[in-house]
Amino acid sequence: MYLGVTSPASVELFPQPTVSLPSSQLVLLLYNPRDAVSDGFIAASQSRGAAVRMHISDVCAVLVQACQLVPLDQEHLVSKVCQLIHHLLNRYQVMVDEQNLNFLLSYCISALRQCSSWTHVEILQALAALVYNNGPKCQKYLPDLLGTAGLLLQFSDPAQPDVELRRAAVRSMANLCLSVPGQPYLDESYRSVCFQTFLSVLQSSKTTDVDDITFCMLLQSALKGVQSLLNGGKMKLMQIDQIGALLAVLKKCMFHGLPGLSIEVPTALYPAPLPQYDKRSPVKQEQSEPATSKQTGSRRKKCKGKQKKGEFGEEGREDSRDAGDESVLGADMQKLHLGDVQGSPCPDPRPRVSDVCAGRDPPSCQPCKRFSSSESEYSDTEGGIQGKVRSYQANVRQGALACFLSTIKSIEKRVLYGYWSAFVPDAPGIGSPQSVSLMTIALKDPSPKTRACALQALSAFLEGSKQFLSVAEDANDHKRAFTPFSVTIASSIRELHRCLLLALVAESSSQTLTQIVKCLANLVSNAPYSRLKPGLLTRVWNQIKPYISHKDVNVRVSSLTLLGAIISVQAPLPEVQLLLQQPSSSGLSGSGSATPGREQWRKAVPWAGERESPQGSPAGCAPPEPCWLLRLCVSLIVLPREDSCSDSDTAFPALGSVYEPCPLRLEALQVLALLVKGYFPMAQSYFLGLGEVACRCMEEMDPSIQLHGAKLLEELGTGVLQQHKPDSPTAPEQRVPVSLVVTFWTMMLNGPLPGTLQNSPHATLQTSACDALSSILPEAFSLLQGDQQILCVTLLLGLNHSENPLVKAAAARALGVYILFPCLRQDVMFVADTANAILNSLHDKSPNVRAKAAWSLGNLTDTLIINMETMGQSFQEELSDLLLLKLLRSATEASKDRDKVKSNAVRALGNVLHFLQPCHVANPRFREAIEESLQALIATVGSEATMKVRWNACYALGNVFKNPALPLGEAPWATQAFSALSSVVKSCKNFKVRIKSAMALSIPSRRECYGSTEQFCQIWSALVVALQRSEDTEDFLEFKYSSSLRSQLCQALLHLLQLARSTDLPLIGSSLREHGQAIRPYVLQYLSSPGQESEAGAHTDLAERERGLQGAIEHLSAIERELQGKARVRVSLYLEDGAHASPGGSSGSPGAQTGISV
């Protein structure tokens, strides 16, 4: 790498070896009173008559040589050496090797201890340059620098009178905190010391003897240090006082030097539902009131002429605005409430604030321009100084916001949202000013970069806030003496919408505009609009429409992202449905571009101009007009770009300059997929046309366009599947006809889909194509031509052998979908081929492939049960015994895998064990495999696996109990199975697992299956205890399943009573004497409550339960009659009492209140 400076009077660094400088020239260089880097080297080079050429690695040698030549008692030369170190390392970004670093650090530390204080600033600057990105190499010097009496701690002490010295020490400390990837970081003790030092700096106030620029640089160094600790050190803020103190100083620095605003933040912020009081200090306006009003009355646009690129670059230009801008913006802020601004015709192209607040469409997408006054009361010198100060103050605000962004990532969300009110605006109370927040910066800061930083921090703050914001509610007007927390949060959400829309109107910077739209998208994604009064999304929707035609491609992309967020949030929302039905020209006529309303798309896409055939447009499901957002997305995807929409950003070249930029087309495809997913009835009118769009995308050369075309195809297929589900709320006449679906998939299979599936260089594309192919409607698949059906199956079976785990997993999943198709599951050859393919994937090294294969194995075994019930003996005889044994052994092995595999493996085990015939059970080859599989199921039921795994294991044991060929009553494993289920039904924390275990215990249909009397009564006692504990839980979320649990337990108890023998009654009676009164209310509730749907989805009505009760009474009465009075206990009285207490029965007899008669 060649490093050099364009100035002729400079040092040039070349990679070729050269001779180092002689000592005389170094001494001359150091004695030169002018700049040591340029003038000193020029003087040295003039003595030689040529430019000084240095090898990059020689820089370190020269610095070491200089330090060796200069003793520490020569303080003037020590100062010059340190200047040389500082300038060379900073200017040429030279990395110092460890040996030279040790020498130079030792020299600087010794100089700090021995030299006079006037040299310390230069020495610390050299030290900062040396330790920059070299922290891990400085471990042995940390005690000298950061120890108890460390030099950096001494010089950065708040009592240090020399602010320049303190700033240099803080900068050195901040550079030490920088992390290097792959290298060890500072110890916890040093991190804590540095953090406290930075915090004390940020908490300090500027004294009168310190100039503004120096103080700003001090704050900047401290902010960079905190950010380095949070980012590089992965520092987690856990202590509330530590978090509160840091957030307080960051909030203070966020507003440092903000024109027109000065606040005094408390020393610490605390978690609170309402904002802490921010004391505002009066600030002198830089311009008099008459001058301000004069400027407001006759604003003119800022000159667009070229400006000098000074030392501070863009910030120097941004921050040169005066306070006049703020008066204009402040006037706008006062008009934010609805109805405050009267709409009047105005030639100004930007949207009116009243339009923003009321949700009306603005006349144009041109954003509001910020104006600056051409008058100034400062002279050129004073203005230059003021501009420089403002630039430094803006840098402090940006540093504070960047540090706050890192802080957000270092605090747990549940802790962070305790400080919501400190950083997010809330509607001002009556007579009280609005608290300052991140939106204050986004609206009032004169620097676009600072505004963008504030919006970026707010966006990060909102990310992941869905659970916190879910408590918000203001759908109903509350009339209470206090304001509920839910209403407070709802008010904050509304204020966020209002402020962000105002910022959208007022912003002129494209980069900041992009951040505003992204922040809006984050807010929309997390706000609970179903619990809020409608209208918020309408305002955002109408306000963002014109920006789809913005000149900057990033703004257009983010605008589409926002629209995608709106249509994906809690879909389908009635408010969004109405917005989608708006006329396509709404809000777009004055945008200066015809992109959203282009009519050429009718020619490019034949189906676009009118709805498809009546078959494809069911009555009542299509909007009065074509969905404008659908038309917009399709036009952006398939139509050539227009000159009027040329993008200012050339970073996204379009394909051959024909289509829109690729990011815009990709975002349009994603929005289109979200629209199909959330509002399929609106998109189904153009079902075939959207399929054509997907085909066009998959035919393109760009893999990313192909990928999103495949995802659109998947969403279209999934939408049809959801419509045709048995429990779908869509009426049959409003669904997409099966004939149209057949036409759709015929077009796909004759188009690019098979080629995409075989596009091996792009595994992600193949994966999406597999997912798309698995979304085909089963009824439509059966109507496809035979060769197309074979094509689908052949492609999936072939992809199941792919070497790429993503493709293999997708193929395995797709086969699991196809195995459930009625036209395929009865084909024994297909079942066998699919089973072998799935078993192959089940042994793959990729966990994801094994998880998908296990799910498909569960579906495959479900198919075995369905075929056994529908086809009978013929299917069982055709299926190979060897394949069945392989399924059993593979599922048993998979049940020992990780939980994602295990949950479906145990489901498959239950199905296979249910499928086995007596010939299999008697076969010696199967005996060992059956025993192993049963032990695996029993172990899983009682394990500490996830609740989903245990639920499936209980379900699987229930399936095992359904097989009459298995010796349930006499086998040793049966006792273990009943014991495991009994333990789970009593003590499992998850009520859904308890329900499934109770269901499994009630499945055996014969008394012999339950084994001995002792075992039968143990099961009974377990169910009674479980009923008593049906409300005992530590997790509040489990309470919603308690009713279903009690219902299932009562049903299981009645089932046992219907099967009980005479030998079982004494123990059952004893149990009822002890617990009868405790469980009586639950039994009566079960017998008297109306029909309800159990957790398993089975609907039990009152008549069915009464029939079960009468059956149990009749069975027990018959047993007692047979005993002819020899029984000491009559259990039937307990049930009869319940029958009398249930609806339709008389009240129970006084003697039967205990349920036991002796």
Coordinates of N, CA, C and O in Angstrom, one line a residue, residues 61-165:
A61 N 10.9 2.3 13.6 CA 12.3 2.4 14.0 C 12.8 3.8 14.2 O 13.6 4.1 15.1
V62 N 12.3 4.8 13.3 CA 12.6 6.2 13.5 C 12.2 6.7 14.8 O 12.9 7.4 15.5
L63 N 10.9 6.3 15.2 CA 10.4 6.8 16.5 C 11.2 6.3 17.6 O 11.5 7.0 18.6
V64 N 11.5 5.0 17.6 CA 12.3 4.4 18.7 C 13.7 5.1 18.7 O 14.2 5.4 19.8
Q65 N 14.3 5.3 17.5 CA 15.6 6.0 17.5 C 15.5 7.4 18.1 O 16.4 7.8 18.8
A66 N 14.4 8.1 17.8 CA 14.3 9.4 18.3 C 14.2 9.4 19.9 O 14.8 10.2 20.6
C67 N 13.4 8.4 20.4 CA 13.3 8.3 21.9 C 14.6 7.9 22.5 O 15.0 8.4 23.6
Q68 N 15.4 7.1 21.8 CA 16.7 6.8 22.4 C 17.7 7.9 22.4 O 18.6 8.0 23.3
L69 N 17.5 8.8 21.4 CA 18.4 10.0 21.4 C 18.1 11.1 22.4 O 18.9 11.9 22.8
V70 N 16.8 11.1 22.8 CA 16.3 12.2 23.6 C 16.2 11.8 25.1 O 15.3 11.0 25.4
P71 N 17.0 12.3 26.0 CA 16.9 11.9 27.4 C 15.6 12.6 28.0 O 15.2 13.7 27.5
L72 N 15.2 12.1 29.1 CA 13.9 12.7 29.7 C 14.2 14.1 30.3 O 13.2 14.8 30.6
D73 N 15.4 14.4 30.6 CA 15.6 15.7 31.2 C 15.6 16.8 30.1 O 15.6 18.0 30.5
Q74 N 15.6 16.5 28.9 CA 15.5 17.4 27.8 C 14.0 17.6 27.4 O 13.5 17.0 26.5
E75 N 13.3 18.3 28.2 CA 11.8 18.3 28.1 C 11.3 18.9 26.8 O 10.3 18.5 26.3
H76 N 12.0 19.9 26.3 CA 11.6 20.5 25.0 C 11.7 19.4 23.9 O 10.7 19.3 23.1
L77 N 12.7 18.6 23.9 CA 12.9 17.6 22.9 C 11.9 16.4 23.2 O 11.4 15.8 22.2
V78 N 11.6 16.1 24.5 CA 10.6 15.1 24.8 C 9.3 15.5 24.2 O 8.5 14.7 23.6
S79 N 8.9 16.8 24.4 CA 7.7 17.3 23.8 C 7.6 17.1 22.3 O 6.6 16.7 21.7
K80 N 8.8 17.4 21.6 CA 8.8 17.3 20.2 C 8.7 15.8 19.7 O 8.1 15.5 18.7
V81 N 9.4 14.9 20.5 CA 9.3 13.5 20.1 C 7.9 13.0 20.2 O 7.4 12.3 19.4
C82 N 7.2 13.4 21.3 CA 5.8 13.0 21.5 C 4.9 13.6 20.3 O 4.0 12.9 19.9
Q83 N 5.2 14.8 19.9 CA 4.4 15.4 18.8 C 4.7 14.5 17.5 O 3.8 14.3 16.8
L84 N 5.9 14.1 17.4 CA 6.3 13.3 16.2 C 5.5 12.0 16.2 O 5.0 11.5 15.2
I85 N 5.5 11.3 17.4 CA 4.8 10.1 17.5 C 3.3 10.3 17.2 O 2.7 9.5 16.4
H86 N 2.7 11.3 17.8 CA 1.3 11.5 17.6 C 0.9 11.8 16.1 O 0.0 11.2 15.6
H87 N 1.7 12.6 15.5 CA 1.4 13.0 14.1 C 1.7 11.9 13.1 O 0.8 11.6 12.2
L88 N 2.8 11.2 13.3 CA 3.1 10.1 12.3 C 2.1 9.0 12.4 O 1.6 8.5 11.4
L89 N 1.8 8.5 13.6 CA 0.9 7.4 13.8 C -0.5 7.8 13.4 O -1.2 6.9 12.8
N90 N -0.9 9.0 13.7 CA -2.3 9.4 13.3 C -2.4 9.6 11.8 O -3.4 9.2 11.2
R91 N -1.4 10.3 11.2 CA -1.6 10.7 9.8 C -1.4 9.5 8.9 O -2.1 9.5 7.9
Y92 N -0.5 8.6 9.2 CA -0.3 7.5 8.3 C -0.8 6.2 8.7 O -0.6 5.2 8.1
Q93 N -1.6 6.2 9.8 CA -2.2 4.9 10.3 C -1.2 3.8 10.4 O -1.5 2.7 9.9
V94 N -0.1 4.0 11.0 CA 1.0 3.0 11.1 C 0.7 2.1 12.3 O 0.4 2.6 13.4
M95 N 0.7 0.8 12.1 CA 0.5 -0.1 13.2 C 1.9 -0.5 13.8 O 2.8 -0.9 13.1
V96 N 2.0 -0.2 15.1 CA 3.3 -0.4 15.8 C 3.4 -1.9 16.2 O 2.5 -2.4 16.8
D97 N 4.5 -2.5 15.9 CA 4.7 -3.9 16.3 C 4.9 -4.0 17.9 O 5.2 -2.9 18.5
E98 N 4.7 -5.1 18.4 CA 4.7 -5.3 19.9 C 6.0 -4.9 20.6 O 6.0 -4.2 21.6
Q99 N 7.2 -5.2 20.0 CA 8.5 -4.9 20.6 C 8.7 -3.4 20.6 O 9.0 -2.8 21.7
N100 N 8.4 -2.7 19.5 CA 8.6 -1.2 19.5 C 7.5 -0.6 20.4 O 7.8 0.5 21.0
L101 N 6.3 -1.2 20.4 CA 5.3 -0.6 21.2 C 5.7 -0.6 22.7 O 5.4 0.4 23.4
N102 N 6.3 -1.7 23.2 CA 6.7 -1.8 24.6 C 7.7 -0.7 24.9 O 7.6 0.0 25.9
F103 N 8.6 -0.5 24.0 CA 9.7 0.5 24.2 C 9.0 1.9 24.3 O 9.3 2.7 25.2
L104 N 8.2 2.2 23.3 CA 7.6 3.6 23.2 C 6.7 3.8 24.4 O 6.6 5.0 24.9
L105 N 5.9 2.8 24.8 CA 5.0 3.0 25.9 C 5.8 3.3 27.2 O 5.4 4.1 28.0
S106 N 6.9 2.5 27.4 CA 7.7 2.7 28.6 C 8.3 4.1 28.6 O 8.4 4.7 29.7
Y107 N 8.7 4.6 27.5 CA 9.3 5.9 27.3 C 8.2 7.0 27.7 O 8.5 7.9 28.5
C108 N 7.0 6.8 27.2 CA 5.9 7.8 27.5 C 5.5 7.8 29.0 O 5.3 8.8 29.6
I109 N 5.4 6.6 29.6 CA 5.0 6.5 31.0 C 6.1 7.1 31.9 O 5.8 7.8 32.8
S110 N 7.4 6.8 31.5 CA 8.5 7.4 32.3 C 8.5 8.9 32.1 O 8.7 9.7 33.1
A111 N 8.2 9.4 30.9 CA 8.1 10.9 30.7 C 7.0 11.5 31.5 O 7.2 12.6 32.1
L112 N 5.9 10.8 31.6 CA 4.8 11.4 32.4 C 5.2 11.5 33.9 O 4.7 12.5 34.6
R113 N 6.0 10.6 34.4 CA 6.4 10.6 35.8 C 7.5 11.6 36.1 O 7.6 12.2 37.2
Q114 N 8.4 11.9 35.1 CA 9.6 12.7 35.4 C 9.5 14.1 34.8 O 10.1 15.0 35.4
C115 N 8.8 14.3 33.7 CA 8.8 15.6 33.1 C 7.8 16.5 33.7 O 6.9 16.1 34.5
S116 N 8.0 17.8 33.5 CA 7.1 18.9 34.0 C 5.7 18.7 33.4 O 5.5 18.2 32.4
S117 N 4.8 19.4 34.1 CA 3.4 19.3 33.7 C 3.1 19.9 32.4 O 2.2 19.5 31.7
W118 N 3.9 20.9 31.9 CA 3.6 21.5 30.7 C 3.8 20.6 29.5 O 3.3 20.8 28.4
T119 N 4.5 19.5 29.7 CA 4.7 18.5 28.6 C 3.7 17.4 28.6 O 3.6 16.6 27.6
H120 N 2.9 17.3 29.6 CA 2.0 16.1 29.8 C 1.0 16.0 28.7 O 0.6 14.9 28.3
V121 N 0.5 17.1 28.2 CA -0.6 17.0 27.1 C 0.0 16.3 25.9 O -0.6 15.4 25.3
E122 N 1.2 16.8 25.4 CA 1.8 16.2 24.3 C 2.1 14.7 24.5 O 2.0 13.9 23.6
I123 N 2.6 14.4 25.7 CA 2.9 13.0 26.0 C 1.6 12.1 26.0 O 1.7 11.0 25.4
L124 N 0.6 12.6 26.6 CA -0.7 11.9 26.6 C -1.2 11.7 25.1 O -1.8 10.7 24.8
Q125 N -1.0 12.7 24.3 CA -1.5 12.6 22.9 C -0.7 11.5 22.2 O -1.2 10.7 21.4
A126 N 0.6 11.4 22.5 CA 1.4 10.3 21.9 C 1.0 9.0 22.5 O 0.9 8.0 21.8
L127 N 0.7 9.0 23.8 CA 0.2 7.7 24.4 C -1.1 7.2 23.8 O -1.3 6.0 23.5
A128 N -2.0 8.2 23.5 CA -3.3 7.8 22.9 C -3.1 7.2 21.5 O -3.8 6.3 21.1
A129 N -2.2 7.8 20.8 CA -1.9 7.3 19.4 C -1.3 5.9 19.5 O -1.5 5.0 18.7
L130 N -0.5 5.6 20.5 CA 0.2 4.3 20.7 C -0.8 3.2 21.1 O -0.7 2.1 20.5
V131 N -1.7 3.5 22.0 CA -2.6 2.5 22.5 C -3.8 2.2 21.6 O -4.5 1.3 21.8
Y132 N -4.0 3.1 20.6 CA -5.1 3.0 19.7 C -5.1 1.6 19.0 O -4.1 1.3 18.3
N133 N -6.1 0.8 19.2 CA -6.2 -0.5 18.6 C -5.1 -1.4 19.0 O -4.8 -2.5 18.4
N134 N -4.4 -1.1 20.1 CA -3.3 -1.9 20.7 C -3.6 -2.3 22.1 O -2.7 -2.7 22.8
G135 N -4.9 -2.2 22.5 CA -5.2 -2.5 23.9 C -4.7 -3.8 24.4 O -4.1 -3.9 25.5
P136 N -5.0 -4.9 23.6 CA -4.5 -6.2 24.1 C -3.0 -6.3 24.3 O -2.6 -7.2 25.1
K137 N -2.2 -5.5 23.6 CA -0.8 -5.6 23.7 C -0.3 -4.7 24.9 O 0.9 -4.7 25.2
C138 N -1.2 -4.0 25.6 CA -0.7 -3.1 26.6 C -1.1 -3.6 28.0 O -1.1 -2.9 29.0
Q139 N -1.4 -4.9 28.1 CA -1.8 -5.5 29.4 C -0.9 -5.2 30.6 O -1.3 -4.9 31.7
K140 N 0.4 -5.4 30.3 CA 1.4 -5.2 31.4 C 1.5 -3.8 31.9 O 2.1 -3.5 33.0
Y141 N 1.0 -2.8 31.1 CA 1.1 -1.4 31.5 C -0.2 -0.9 32.1 O -0.2 0.2 32.6
L142 N -1.2 -1.7 32.2 CA -2.5 -1.3 32.7 C -2.4 -0.9 34.2 O -3.0 0.1 34.6
P143 N -1.6 -1.6 35.1 CA -1.5 -1.1 36.5 C -0.9 0.3 36.5 O -1.3 1.1 37.4
D144 N 0.1 0.6 35.7 CA 0.6 1.9 35.7 C -0.3 3.0 35.2 O -0.3 4.1 35.7
L145 N -1.2 2.6 34.3 CA -2.1 3.6 33.7 C -3.5 3.6 34.4 O -4.0 4.7 34.6
L146 N -4.0 2.4 34.7 CA -5.4 2.4 35.3 C -5.5 1.8 36.7 O -6.6 1.5 37.2
G147 N -4.3 1.6 37.3 CA -4.3 1.0 38.6 C -4.8 2.0 39.7 O -5.3 3.1 39.3
T148 N -4.6 1.6 40.9 CA -5.2 2.5 42.0 C -4.6 3.9 41.9 O -5.3 4.9 42.1
A149 N -3.3 4.0 41.7 CA -2.7 5.3 41.5 C -2.2 5.5 40.1 O -1.2 6.1 39.8
G150 N -3.0 5.0 39.1 CA -2.7 5.1 37.7 C -2.6 6.5 37.2 O -3.3 7.4 37.7
L151 N -1.7 6.7 36.3 CA -1.5 8.0 35.7 C -2.7 8.6 35.0 O -3.0 9.7 35.2
L152 N -3.4 7.7 34.3 CA -4.6 8.2 33.6 C -5.7 8.6 34.5 O -6.5 9.5 34.3
L153 N -5.8 7.9 35.6 CA -6.8 8.2 36.7 C -6.5 9.5 37.3 O -7.4 10.4 37.6
Q154 N -5.2 9.8 37.6 CA -4.8 11.1 38.2 C -5.1 12.2 37.3 O -5.7 13.3 37.7
F155 N -4.7 12.1 36.0 CA -4.9 13.2 35.1 C -6.4 13.4 34.7 O -6.7 14.5 34.2
S156 N -7.2 12.4 34.8 CA -8.6 12.5 34.4 C -9.5 12.8 35.6 O -10.7 12.8 35.5
D157 N -8.9 13.0 36.7 CA -9.7 13.3 37.9 C -10.5 14.6 37.8 O -10.0 15.6 37.2
P158 N -11.7 14.6 38.3 CA -12.5 15.9 38.1 C -11.9 17.1 38.8 O -12.2 18.2 38.4
A159 N -11.0 16.9 39.8 CA -10.3 18.0 40.4 C -9.2 18.5 39.5 O -8.6 19.6 39.9
Q160 N -8.9 17.9 38.4 CA -7.8 18.3 37.6 C -8.1 19.7 37.0 O -9.1 19.9 36.2
P161 N -7.3 20.8 37.3 CA -7.7 22.1 36.8 C -7.4 22.3 35.3 O -8.1 23.1 34.7
D162 N -6.5 21.6 34.7 CA -6.1 21.7 33.3 C -7.1 20.8 32.5 O -6.9 19.6 32.5
V163 N -8.0 21.5 31.8 CA -9.0 20.7 31.1 C -8.4 20.0 29.9 O -8.8 18.9 29.5
E164 N -7.4 20.7 29.2 CA -6.7 20.0 28.1 C -6.0 18.8 28.5 O -6.1 17.7 27.8
L165 N -5.4 18.8 29.7 CA -4.7 17.6 30.2 C -5.8 16.5 30.5 O -5.5 15.3 30.2

